[in-house]
Coordinates of C-alpha atoms in Angstrom, one line a residue:
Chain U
X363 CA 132.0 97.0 81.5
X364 CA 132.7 99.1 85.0
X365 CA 131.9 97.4 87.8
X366 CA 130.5 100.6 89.1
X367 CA 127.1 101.3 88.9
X368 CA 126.0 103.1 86.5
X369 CA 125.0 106.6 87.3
X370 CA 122.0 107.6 85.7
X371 CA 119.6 110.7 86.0
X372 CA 116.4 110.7 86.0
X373 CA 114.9 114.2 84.6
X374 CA 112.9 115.9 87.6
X375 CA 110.8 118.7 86.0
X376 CA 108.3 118.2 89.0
X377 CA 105.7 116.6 87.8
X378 CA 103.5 113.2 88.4
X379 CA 105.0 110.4 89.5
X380 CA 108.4 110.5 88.5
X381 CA 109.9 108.6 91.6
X382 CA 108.7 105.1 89.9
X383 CA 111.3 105.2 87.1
X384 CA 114.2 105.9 89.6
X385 CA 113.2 103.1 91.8
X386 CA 112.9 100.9 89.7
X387 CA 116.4 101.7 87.9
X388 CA 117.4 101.6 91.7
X389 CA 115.8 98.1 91.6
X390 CA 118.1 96.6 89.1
X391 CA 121.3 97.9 90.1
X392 CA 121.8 101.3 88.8
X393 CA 122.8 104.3 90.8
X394 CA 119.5 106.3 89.4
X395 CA 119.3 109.4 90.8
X396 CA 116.1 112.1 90.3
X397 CA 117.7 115.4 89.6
X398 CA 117.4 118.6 88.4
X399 CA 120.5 119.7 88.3
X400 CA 122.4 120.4 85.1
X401 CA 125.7 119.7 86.6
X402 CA 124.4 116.3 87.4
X403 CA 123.0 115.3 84.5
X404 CA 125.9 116.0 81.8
X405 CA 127.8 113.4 84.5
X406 CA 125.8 110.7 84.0
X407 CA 126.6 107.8 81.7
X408 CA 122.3 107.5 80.6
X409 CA 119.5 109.9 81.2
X410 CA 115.7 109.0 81.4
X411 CA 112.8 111.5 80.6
X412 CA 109.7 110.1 82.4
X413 CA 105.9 111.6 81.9
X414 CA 102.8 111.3 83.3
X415 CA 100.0 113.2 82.5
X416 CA 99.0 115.4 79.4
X417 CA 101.5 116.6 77.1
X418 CA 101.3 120.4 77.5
X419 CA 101.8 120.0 80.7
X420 CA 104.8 118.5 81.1
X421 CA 106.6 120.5 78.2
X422 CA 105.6 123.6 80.0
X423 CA 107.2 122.3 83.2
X424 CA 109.9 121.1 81.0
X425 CA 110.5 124.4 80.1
X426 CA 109.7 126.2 83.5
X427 CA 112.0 124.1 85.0
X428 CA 115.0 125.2 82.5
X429 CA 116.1 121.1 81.7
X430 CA 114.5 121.7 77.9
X431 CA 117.9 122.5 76.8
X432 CA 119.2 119.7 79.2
X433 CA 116.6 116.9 78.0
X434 CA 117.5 118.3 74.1
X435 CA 121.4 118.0 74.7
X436 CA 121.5 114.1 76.6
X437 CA 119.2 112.9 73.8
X438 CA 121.4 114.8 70.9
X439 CA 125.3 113.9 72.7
X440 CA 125.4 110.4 72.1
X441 CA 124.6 108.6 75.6
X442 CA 122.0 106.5 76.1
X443 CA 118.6 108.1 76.6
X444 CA 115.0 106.4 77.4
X445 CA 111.9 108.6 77.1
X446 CA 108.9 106.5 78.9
X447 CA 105.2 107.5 78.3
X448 CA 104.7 111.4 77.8
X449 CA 108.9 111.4 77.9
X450 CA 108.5 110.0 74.7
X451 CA 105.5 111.3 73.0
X452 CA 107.3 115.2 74.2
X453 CA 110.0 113.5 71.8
X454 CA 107.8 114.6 69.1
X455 CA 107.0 117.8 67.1
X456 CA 103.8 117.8 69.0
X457 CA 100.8 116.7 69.5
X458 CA 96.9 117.0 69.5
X459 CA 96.2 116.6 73.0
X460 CA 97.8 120.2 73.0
X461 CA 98.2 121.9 69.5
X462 CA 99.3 125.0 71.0
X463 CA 102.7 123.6 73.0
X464 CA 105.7 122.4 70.5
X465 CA 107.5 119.1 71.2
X466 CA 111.3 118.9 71.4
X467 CA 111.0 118.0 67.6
X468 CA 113.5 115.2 68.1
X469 CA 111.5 112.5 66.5
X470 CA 110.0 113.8 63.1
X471 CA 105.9 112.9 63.6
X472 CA 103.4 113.8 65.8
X473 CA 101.2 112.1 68.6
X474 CA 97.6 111.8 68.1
X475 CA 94.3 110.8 69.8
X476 CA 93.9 107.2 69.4
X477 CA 90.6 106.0 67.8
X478 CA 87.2 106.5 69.8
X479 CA 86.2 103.2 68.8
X480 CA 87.8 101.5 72.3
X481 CA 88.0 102.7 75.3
X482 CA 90.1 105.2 76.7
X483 CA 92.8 106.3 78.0
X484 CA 93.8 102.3 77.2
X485 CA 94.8 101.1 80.8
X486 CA 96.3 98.0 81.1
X487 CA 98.1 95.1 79.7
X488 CA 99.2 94.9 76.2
X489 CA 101.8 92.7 74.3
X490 CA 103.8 94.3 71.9
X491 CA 104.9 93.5 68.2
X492 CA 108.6 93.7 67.4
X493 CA 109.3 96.0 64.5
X494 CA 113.2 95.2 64.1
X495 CA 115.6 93.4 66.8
X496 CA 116.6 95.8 69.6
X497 CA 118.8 95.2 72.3
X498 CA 116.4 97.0 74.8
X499 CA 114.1 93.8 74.3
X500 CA 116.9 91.2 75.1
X501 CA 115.5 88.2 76.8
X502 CA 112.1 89.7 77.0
X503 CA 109.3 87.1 76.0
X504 CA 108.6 87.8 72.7
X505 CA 105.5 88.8 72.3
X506 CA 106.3 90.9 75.5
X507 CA 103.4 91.9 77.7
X508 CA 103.5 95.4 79.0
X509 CA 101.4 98.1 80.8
X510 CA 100.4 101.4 78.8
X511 CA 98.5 104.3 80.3
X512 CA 97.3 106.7 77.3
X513 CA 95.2 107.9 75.6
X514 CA 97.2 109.4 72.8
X515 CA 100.4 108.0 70.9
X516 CA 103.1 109.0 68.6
X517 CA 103.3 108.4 64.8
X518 CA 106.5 108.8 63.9
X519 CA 106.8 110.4 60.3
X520 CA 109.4 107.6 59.7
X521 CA 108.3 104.3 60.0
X522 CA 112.1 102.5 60.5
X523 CA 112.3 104.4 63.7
X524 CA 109.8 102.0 65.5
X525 CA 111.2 99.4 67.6
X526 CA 107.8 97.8 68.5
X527 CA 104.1 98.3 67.9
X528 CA 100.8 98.1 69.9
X529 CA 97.2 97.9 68.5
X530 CA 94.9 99.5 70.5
X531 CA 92.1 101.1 68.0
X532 CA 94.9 101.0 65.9
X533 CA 98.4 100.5 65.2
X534 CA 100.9 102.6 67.2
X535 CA 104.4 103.2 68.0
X536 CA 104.5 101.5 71.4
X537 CA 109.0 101.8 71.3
X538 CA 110.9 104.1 68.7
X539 CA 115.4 103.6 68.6
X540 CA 117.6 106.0 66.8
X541 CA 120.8 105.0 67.3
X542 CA 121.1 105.7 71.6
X543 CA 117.7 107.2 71.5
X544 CA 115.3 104.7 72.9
X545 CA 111.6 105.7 74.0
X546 CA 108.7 103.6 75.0
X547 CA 104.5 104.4 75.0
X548 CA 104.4 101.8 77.9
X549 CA 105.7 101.8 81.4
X550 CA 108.5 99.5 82.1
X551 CA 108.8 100.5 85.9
X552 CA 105.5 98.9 86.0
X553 CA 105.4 96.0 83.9
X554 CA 106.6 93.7 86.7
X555 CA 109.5 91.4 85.8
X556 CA 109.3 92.4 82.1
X557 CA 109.7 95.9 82.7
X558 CA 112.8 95.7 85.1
X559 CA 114.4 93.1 82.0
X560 CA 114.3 96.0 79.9
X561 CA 115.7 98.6 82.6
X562 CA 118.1 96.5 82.9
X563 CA 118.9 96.2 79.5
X564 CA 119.3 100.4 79.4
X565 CA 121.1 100.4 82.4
X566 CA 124.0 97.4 80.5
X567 CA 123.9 100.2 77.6
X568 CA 124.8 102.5 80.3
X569 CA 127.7 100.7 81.5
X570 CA 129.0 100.2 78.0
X571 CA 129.9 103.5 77.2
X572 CA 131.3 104.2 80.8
X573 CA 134.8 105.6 80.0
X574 CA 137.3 102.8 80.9
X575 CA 138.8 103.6 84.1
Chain Z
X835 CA 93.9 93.5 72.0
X836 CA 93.9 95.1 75.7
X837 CA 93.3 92.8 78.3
X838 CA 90.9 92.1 81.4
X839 CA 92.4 93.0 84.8
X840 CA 92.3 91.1 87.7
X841 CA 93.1 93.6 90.7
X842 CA 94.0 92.8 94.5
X843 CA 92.5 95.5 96.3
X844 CA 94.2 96.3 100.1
X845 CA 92.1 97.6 102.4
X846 CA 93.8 99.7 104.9
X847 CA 93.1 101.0 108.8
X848 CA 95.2 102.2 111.2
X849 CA 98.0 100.0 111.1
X850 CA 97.1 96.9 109.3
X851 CA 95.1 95.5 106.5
X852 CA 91.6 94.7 107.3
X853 CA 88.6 92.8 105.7
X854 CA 85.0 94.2 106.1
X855 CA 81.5 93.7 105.4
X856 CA 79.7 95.8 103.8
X857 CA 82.0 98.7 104.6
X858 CA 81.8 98.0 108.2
X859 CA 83.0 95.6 111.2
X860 CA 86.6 95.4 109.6
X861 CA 89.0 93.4 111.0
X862 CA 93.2 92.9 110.9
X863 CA 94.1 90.4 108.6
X864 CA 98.1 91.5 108.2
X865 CA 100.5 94.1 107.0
X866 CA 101.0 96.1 104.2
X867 CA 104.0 95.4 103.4
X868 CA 104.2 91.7 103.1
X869 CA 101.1 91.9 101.3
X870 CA 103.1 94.0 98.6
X871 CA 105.6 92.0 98.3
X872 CA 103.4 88.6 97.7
X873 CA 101.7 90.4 94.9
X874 CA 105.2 91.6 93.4
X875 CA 106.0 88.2 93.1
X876 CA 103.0 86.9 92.1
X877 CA 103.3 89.5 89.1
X878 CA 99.6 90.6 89.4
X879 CA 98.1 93.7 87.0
X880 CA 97.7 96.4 89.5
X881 CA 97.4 96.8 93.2
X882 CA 94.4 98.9 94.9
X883 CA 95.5 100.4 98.4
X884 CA 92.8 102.2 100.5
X885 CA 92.9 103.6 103.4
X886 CA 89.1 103.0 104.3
X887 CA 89.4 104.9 107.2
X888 CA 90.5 108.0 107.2
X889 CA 88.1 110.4 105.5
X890 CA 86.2 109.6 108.8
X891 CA 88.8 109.9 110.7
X892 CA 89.5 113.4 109.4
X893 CA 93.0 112.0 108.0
X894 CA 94.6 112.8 104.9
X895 CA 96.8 110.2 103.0
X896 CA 99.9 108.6 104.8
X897 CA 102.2 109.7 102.5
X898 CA 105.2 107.8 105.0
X899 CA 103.8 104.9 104.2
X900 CA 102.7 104.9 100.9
X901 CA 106.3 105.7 100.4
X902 CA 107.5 102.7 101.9
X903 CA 105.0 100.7 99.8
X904 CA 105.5 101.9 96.5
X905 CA 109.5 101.3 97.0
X906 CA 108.6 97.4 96.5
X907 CA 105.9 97.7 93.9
X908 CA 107.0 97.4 90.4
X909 CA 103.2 97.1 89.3
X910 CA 100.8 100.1 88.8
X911 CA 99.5 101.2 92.5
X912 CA 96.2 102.8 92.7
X913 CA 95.8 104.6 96.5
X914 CA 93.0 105.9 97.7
X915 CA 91.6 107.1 101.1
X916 CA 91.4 110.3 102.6
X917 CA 92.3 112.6 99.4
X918 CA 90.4 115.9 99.6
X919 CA 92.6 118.0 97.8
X920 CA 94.7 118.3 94.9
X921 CA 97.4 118.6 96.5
X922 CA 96.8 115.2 98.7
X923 CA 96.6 114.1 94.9
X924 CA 100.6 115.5 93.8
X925 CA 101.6 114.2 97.2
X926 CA 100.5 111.4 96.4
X927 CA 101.9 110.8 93.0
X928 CA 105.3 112.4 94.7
X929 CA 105.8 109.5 96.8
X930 CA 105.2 106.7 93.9
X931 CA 101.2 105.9 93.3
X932 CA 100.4 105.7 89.6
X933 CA 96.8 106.5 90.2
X934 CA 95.3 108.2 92.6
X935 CA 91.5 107.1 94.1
X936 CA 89.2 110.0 94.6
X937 CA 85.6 109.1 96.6
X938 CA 83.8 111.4 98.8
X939 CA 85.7 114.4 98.1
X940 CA 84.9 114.2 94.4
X941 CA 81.4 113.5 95.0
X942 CA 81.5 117.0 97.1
X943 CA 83.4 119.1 95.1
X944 CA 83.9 117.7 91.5
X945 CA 86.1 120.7 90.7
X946 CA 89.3 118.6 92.3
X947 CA 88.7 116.1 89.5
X948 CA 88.9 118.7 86.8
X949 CA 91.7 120.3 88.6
X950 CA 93.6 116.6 89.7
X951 CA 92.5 115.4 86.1
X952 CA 94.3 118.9 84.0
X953 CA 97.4 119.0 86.1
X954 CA 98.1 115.5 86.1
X955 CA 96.3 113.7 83.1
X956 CA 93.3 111.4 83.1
X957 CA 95.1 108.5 83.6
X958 CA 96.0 108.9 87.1
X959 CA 92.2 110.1 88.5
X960 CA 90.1 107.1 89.5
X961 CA 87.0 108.0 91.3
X962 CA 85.2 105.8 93.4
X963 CA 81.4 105.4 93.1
X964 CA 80.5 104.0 96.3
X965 CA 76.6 102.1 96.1
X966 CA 74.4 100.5 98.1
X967 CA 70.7 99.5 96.9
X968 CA 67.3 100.0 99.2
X969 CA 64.9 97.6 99.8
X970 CA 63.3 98.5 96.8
X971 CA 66.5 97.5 94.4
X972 CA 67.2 101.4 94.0
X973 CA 70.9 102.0 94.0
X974 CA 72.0 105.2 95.8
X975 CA 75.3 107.0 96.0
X976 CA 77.2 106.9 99.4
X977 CA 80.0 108.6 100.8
X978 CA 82.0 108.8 104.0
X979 CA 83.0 105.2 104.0
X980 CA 79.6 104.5 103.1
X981 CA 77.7 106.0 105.8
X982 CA 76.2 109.1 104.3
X983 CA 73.9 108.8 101.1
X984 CA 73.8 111.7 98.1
X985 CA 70.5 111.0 97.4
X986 CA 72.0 110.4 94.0
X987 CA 71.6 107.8 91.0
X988 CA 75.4 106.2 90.3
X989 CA 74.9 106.4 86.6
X990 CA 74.3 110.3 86.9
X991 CA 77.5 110.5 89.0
X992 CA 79.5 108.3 87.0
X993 CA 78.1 110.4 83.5
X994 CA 79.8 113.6 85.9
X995 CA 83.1 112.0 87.2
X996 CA 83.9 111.5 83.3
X997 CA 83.2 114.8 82.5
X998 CA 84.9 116.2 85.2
X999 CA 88.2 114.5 84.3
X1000 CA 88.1 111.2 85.6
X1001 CA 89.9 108.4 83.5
X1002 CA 88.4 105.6 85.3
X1003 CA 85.5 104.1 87.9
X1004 CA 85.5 102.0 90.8
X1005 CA 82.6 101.3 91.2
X1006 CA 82.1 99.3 95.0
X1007 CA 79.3 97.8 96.1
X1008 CA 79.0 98.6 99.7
X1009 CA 75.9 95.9 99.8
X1010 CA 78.0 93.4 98.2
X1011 CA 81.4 94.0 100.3
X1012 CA 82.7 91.4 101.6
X1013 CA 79.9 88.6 101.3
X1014 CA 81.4 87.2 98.5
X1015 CA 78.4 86.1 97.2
X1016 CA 78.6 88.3 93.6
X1017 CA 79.1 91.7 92.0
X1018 CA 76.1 94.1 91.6
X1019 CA 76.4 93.1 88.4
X1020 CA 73.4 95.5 87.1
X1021 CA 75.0 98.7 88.5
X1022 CA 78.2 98.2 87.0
X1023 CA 76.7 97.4 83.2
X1024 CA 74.6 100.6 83.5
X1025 CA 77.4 102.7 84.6
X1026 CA 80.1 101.2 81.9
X1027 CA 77.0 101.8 79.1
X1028 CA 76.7 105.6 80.2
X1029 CA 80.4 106.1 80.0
X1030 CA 83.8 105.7 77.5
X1031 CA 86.1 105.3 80.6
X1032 CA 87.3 102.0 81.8
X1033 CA 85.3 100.8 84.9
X1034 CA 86.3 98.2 87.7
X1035 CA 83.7 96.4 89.3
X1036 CA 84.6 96.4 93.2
X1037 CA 82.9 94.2 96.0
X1038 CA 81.6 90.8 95.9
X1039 CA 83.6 88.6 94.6
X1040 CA 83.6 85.4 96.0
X1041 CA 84.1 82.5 93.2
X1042 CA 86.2 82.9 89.9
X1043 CA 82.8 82.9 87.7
X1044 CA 81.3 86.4 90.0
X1045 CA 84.3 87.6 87.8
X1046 CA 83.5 86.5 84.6
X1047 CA 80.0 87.2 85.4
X1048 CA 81.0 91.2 85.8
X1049 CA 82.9 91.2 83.1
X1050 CA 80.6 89.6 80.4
X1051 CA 77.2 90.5 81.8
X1052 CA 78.1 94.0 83.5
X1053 CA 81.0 94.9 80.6
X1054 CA 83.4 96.0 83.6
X1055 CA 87.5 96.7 82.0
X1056 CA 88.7 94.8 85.4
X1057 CA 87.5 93.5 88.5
X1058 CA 88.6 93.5 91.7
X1059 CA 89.0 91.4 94.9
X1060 CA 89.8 91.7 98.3
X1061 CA 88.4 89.5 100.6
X1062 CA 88.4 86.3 98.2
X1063 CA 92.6 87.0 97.7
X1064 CA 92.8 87.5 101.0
X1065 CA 90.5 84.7 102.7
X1066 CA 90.7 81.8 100.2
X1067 CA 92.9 80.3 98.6
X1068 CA 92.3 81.5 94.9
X1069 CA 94.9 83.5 93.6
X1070 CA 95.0 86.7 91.0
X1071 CA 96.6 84.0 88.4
X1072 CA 94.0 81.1 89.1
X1073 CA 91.7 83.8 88.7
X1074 CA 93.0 84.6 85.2
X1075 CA 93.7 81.2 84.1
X1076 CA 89.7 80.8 84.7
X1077 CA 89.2 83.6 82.8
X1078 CA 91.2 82.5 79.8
X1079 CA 89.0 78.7 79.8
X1080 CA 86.3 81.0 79.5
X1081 CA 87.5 83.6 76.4
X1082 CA 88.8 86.7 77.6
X1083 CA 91.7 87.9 77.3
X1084 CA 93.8 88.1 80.1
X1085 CA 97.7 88.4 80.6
X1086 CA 99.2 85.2 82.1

């Protein structure tokens, strides 16, 4: 492992709150940087998709901002990626909060409205039910409590793809991994000291593949 | 199974964190900052941060500040305070709050919480529902720091804020503020039966049970606290490990 910090980017397709993410990265000693720039991005050793808000919305400004083809190429190339909240429901082929607007299609499935029976969007605190051991969840408590913000969530057509689940109305894909692909439904840049474990964990998977100097 | 909140609330003038009484007579009681970084440690749900002044004042957010603030807060930050425009909301969000607290400006012109609530999501609009009750128990609408009424019934505004966009309520008491002697437990139970949207009760919290009391009897998603964090010494995780003795679910 490089003793350099590991230089990750932090999509910035100008939208919401995407500042959180990279301070928190920041936070737990990588050298997280927001950008748009292409050039940028393919240098980075890990690149994080954040998303607030609805999904057609931030595809669109995915796309306006021309880092579609960026986003598509970090999570296709091999380095770790993390896709937090809408970053990871845009994953998808799509969803039903915006039929219309297609998904990257990365992640066979779609993301749909969860249950009317509770409240929504959920807001808060919820604890999460490991599917399969992952190393983004090393030395979190186990169950893990973490903070989701949604009203919709992904079902992955695929059911070994799901790193942990959440019930909220009902069962959901609260953390998907294929091979570097990680994504989560909750927000680890604001699930206190459980969040930054996990960050931290990315960032070490980071560092790992950082070409040996 | 999602969880009660239990929610510092910061209340903000000029340069330092105040306490008041029923919106009013506020005084210092410390800085911003520190506070922050007490409730980062203390690993609390969510932090409220308003800035109870400036709609009155004419100010918009300080954006400076809240950016210094949300560099040390690795727990969802609502802020609130002066936001009349959508773009005071994206400014906002720019420099690092996860939610963004609407009051008198969504009371005047509901369109910024459709617009806020389509460009953003939901999740990030909270509006405040500012109340105070007349002599007769009749609970009225108030804005501009709770000096001018709307004439309006909160359970009619809250039924618009949600269907204007807004993905939760805070719901103050400006009656209660302060005293510490109880939430208007009645207002809040008819305002979370009208609506799907979580709503936080605000204002009157003085004793661990006013919680409990909010939550069972007035069905609130979270409560908040100011003055009783701030002037006691019960914390957000006493507060929850109360809750817990008494059945709800809480994160501890």
């Amino acid at each position: 492992m490089s003793d350099v910090k590991a230089r990750i980017a932090v999509l910035d397709y100008g939208i919401g709150n995407l500042r959180s993410a990279e301070k928190a990265l920041c936070h737990v000693g990588a050298d997280a940087v927001l950008t748009a720039d292409p050039d940028v991005v393919r240098d980075a050793l890990g690149v994080v998709l954040p998303g607030v808000g609805a999904f057609g919305a931030c595809m669109r400004a995915l796309r306006d901002s021309g880092l579609e083809p960026v986003a598509r190429a970090a999570a296709t190339d091999g380095r770790p990626f993390l896709g937090v909240c809408i970053g990871m429901q845009m994953l998808f082929d799509g969803s039903d909060e915006d039929p219309g607007v297609a998904g990257l299609g990365l992640v066979p499935g779609r993301v749909t409205r969860l249950p009317s029976t509770v409240r929504l969007p959920q807001i808060g605190w919820n604890t999460i039910e490991r599917a399969h051991a992952s190393r983004l969840f090393d030395g979190l408590d186990d169950p893990a409590w973490l903070y989701f913000v949604h009203s919709y969530a992904a079902e992955p057509r695929d059911s070994s793809v799901v790193a942990a689940w959440c019930d909220y109305g009902r069962k959901f894909a609260a953390a998907i991994e294929m091979d570097s692909v990680w994504a989560t439904q909750f927000h680890p840049e604001k699930s206190g000291d459980t969040g930054l474990q996990l960050l931290r964990n990315f960032v070490a998977a980071c560092s790992a593949t950082a070409p040996v100097q | 199974m999602l969880k009660v909140r239990v929610i510092p609330t910061l209340l903000h003038k000029g340069f330092g964190l105040v306490k008041g009484v029923h919106f009013d007579s506020r005084r210092a009681v410390g800085s911003p900052m520190q506070a922050i970084k007490v409730y980062n440690l203390r690993n609390v749900d969510e932090l409220v941060f308003l800035d109870v002044t400036a709609t009155l004042e004419g100010r918009g957010p300080d954006l400076d500040l809240i950016d210094d603030l949300a560099d040390d807060c690795f727990m969802p930050f609502a802020v609130g305070g002066g936001v009349s425009t959508v773009d005071d909301v994206r400014d906002l969000l720019a420099v690092g709050a996860d939610k963004v607290v609407i009051g008198t400006a969504a009371l005047e012109r509901p369109s910024i919480v459709r617009e806020a609530s389509d460009r953003f999501g939901a999740q990030c609009v909270v509006v405040s529902i500012d109340t105070r009750r007349h002599d007769d128990g009749t609970p009225e609408v108030f804005v501009r720091s709770g000096t001018q009424g709307t004439g309006r019934d909160p359970v009619d505004v809250a039924r618009e804020m949600e269907a204007a966009g807004a993905g939760e309520l805070l719901v103050q008491s400006i009656d209660r503020d302060g005293v510490m002697d109880g939430y208007d437990v009645d207002t809040v139970r008819r305002i979370a039966d009208a609506v799907s949207v979580p709503v936080v009760a605000s204002g009157g919290a003085g004793i661990f049970e006013h919680m409990a009391e909010v939550l069972r009897d007035g069905c609130a998603s979270a409560v908040a606290a100011s003055a009783m964090f701030h002037f006691t010494e019960q914390t957000p995780m006493e507060a929850k490990q109360y809750l817990r003795e008494q059945g709800f679910p809480v994160r501890i």
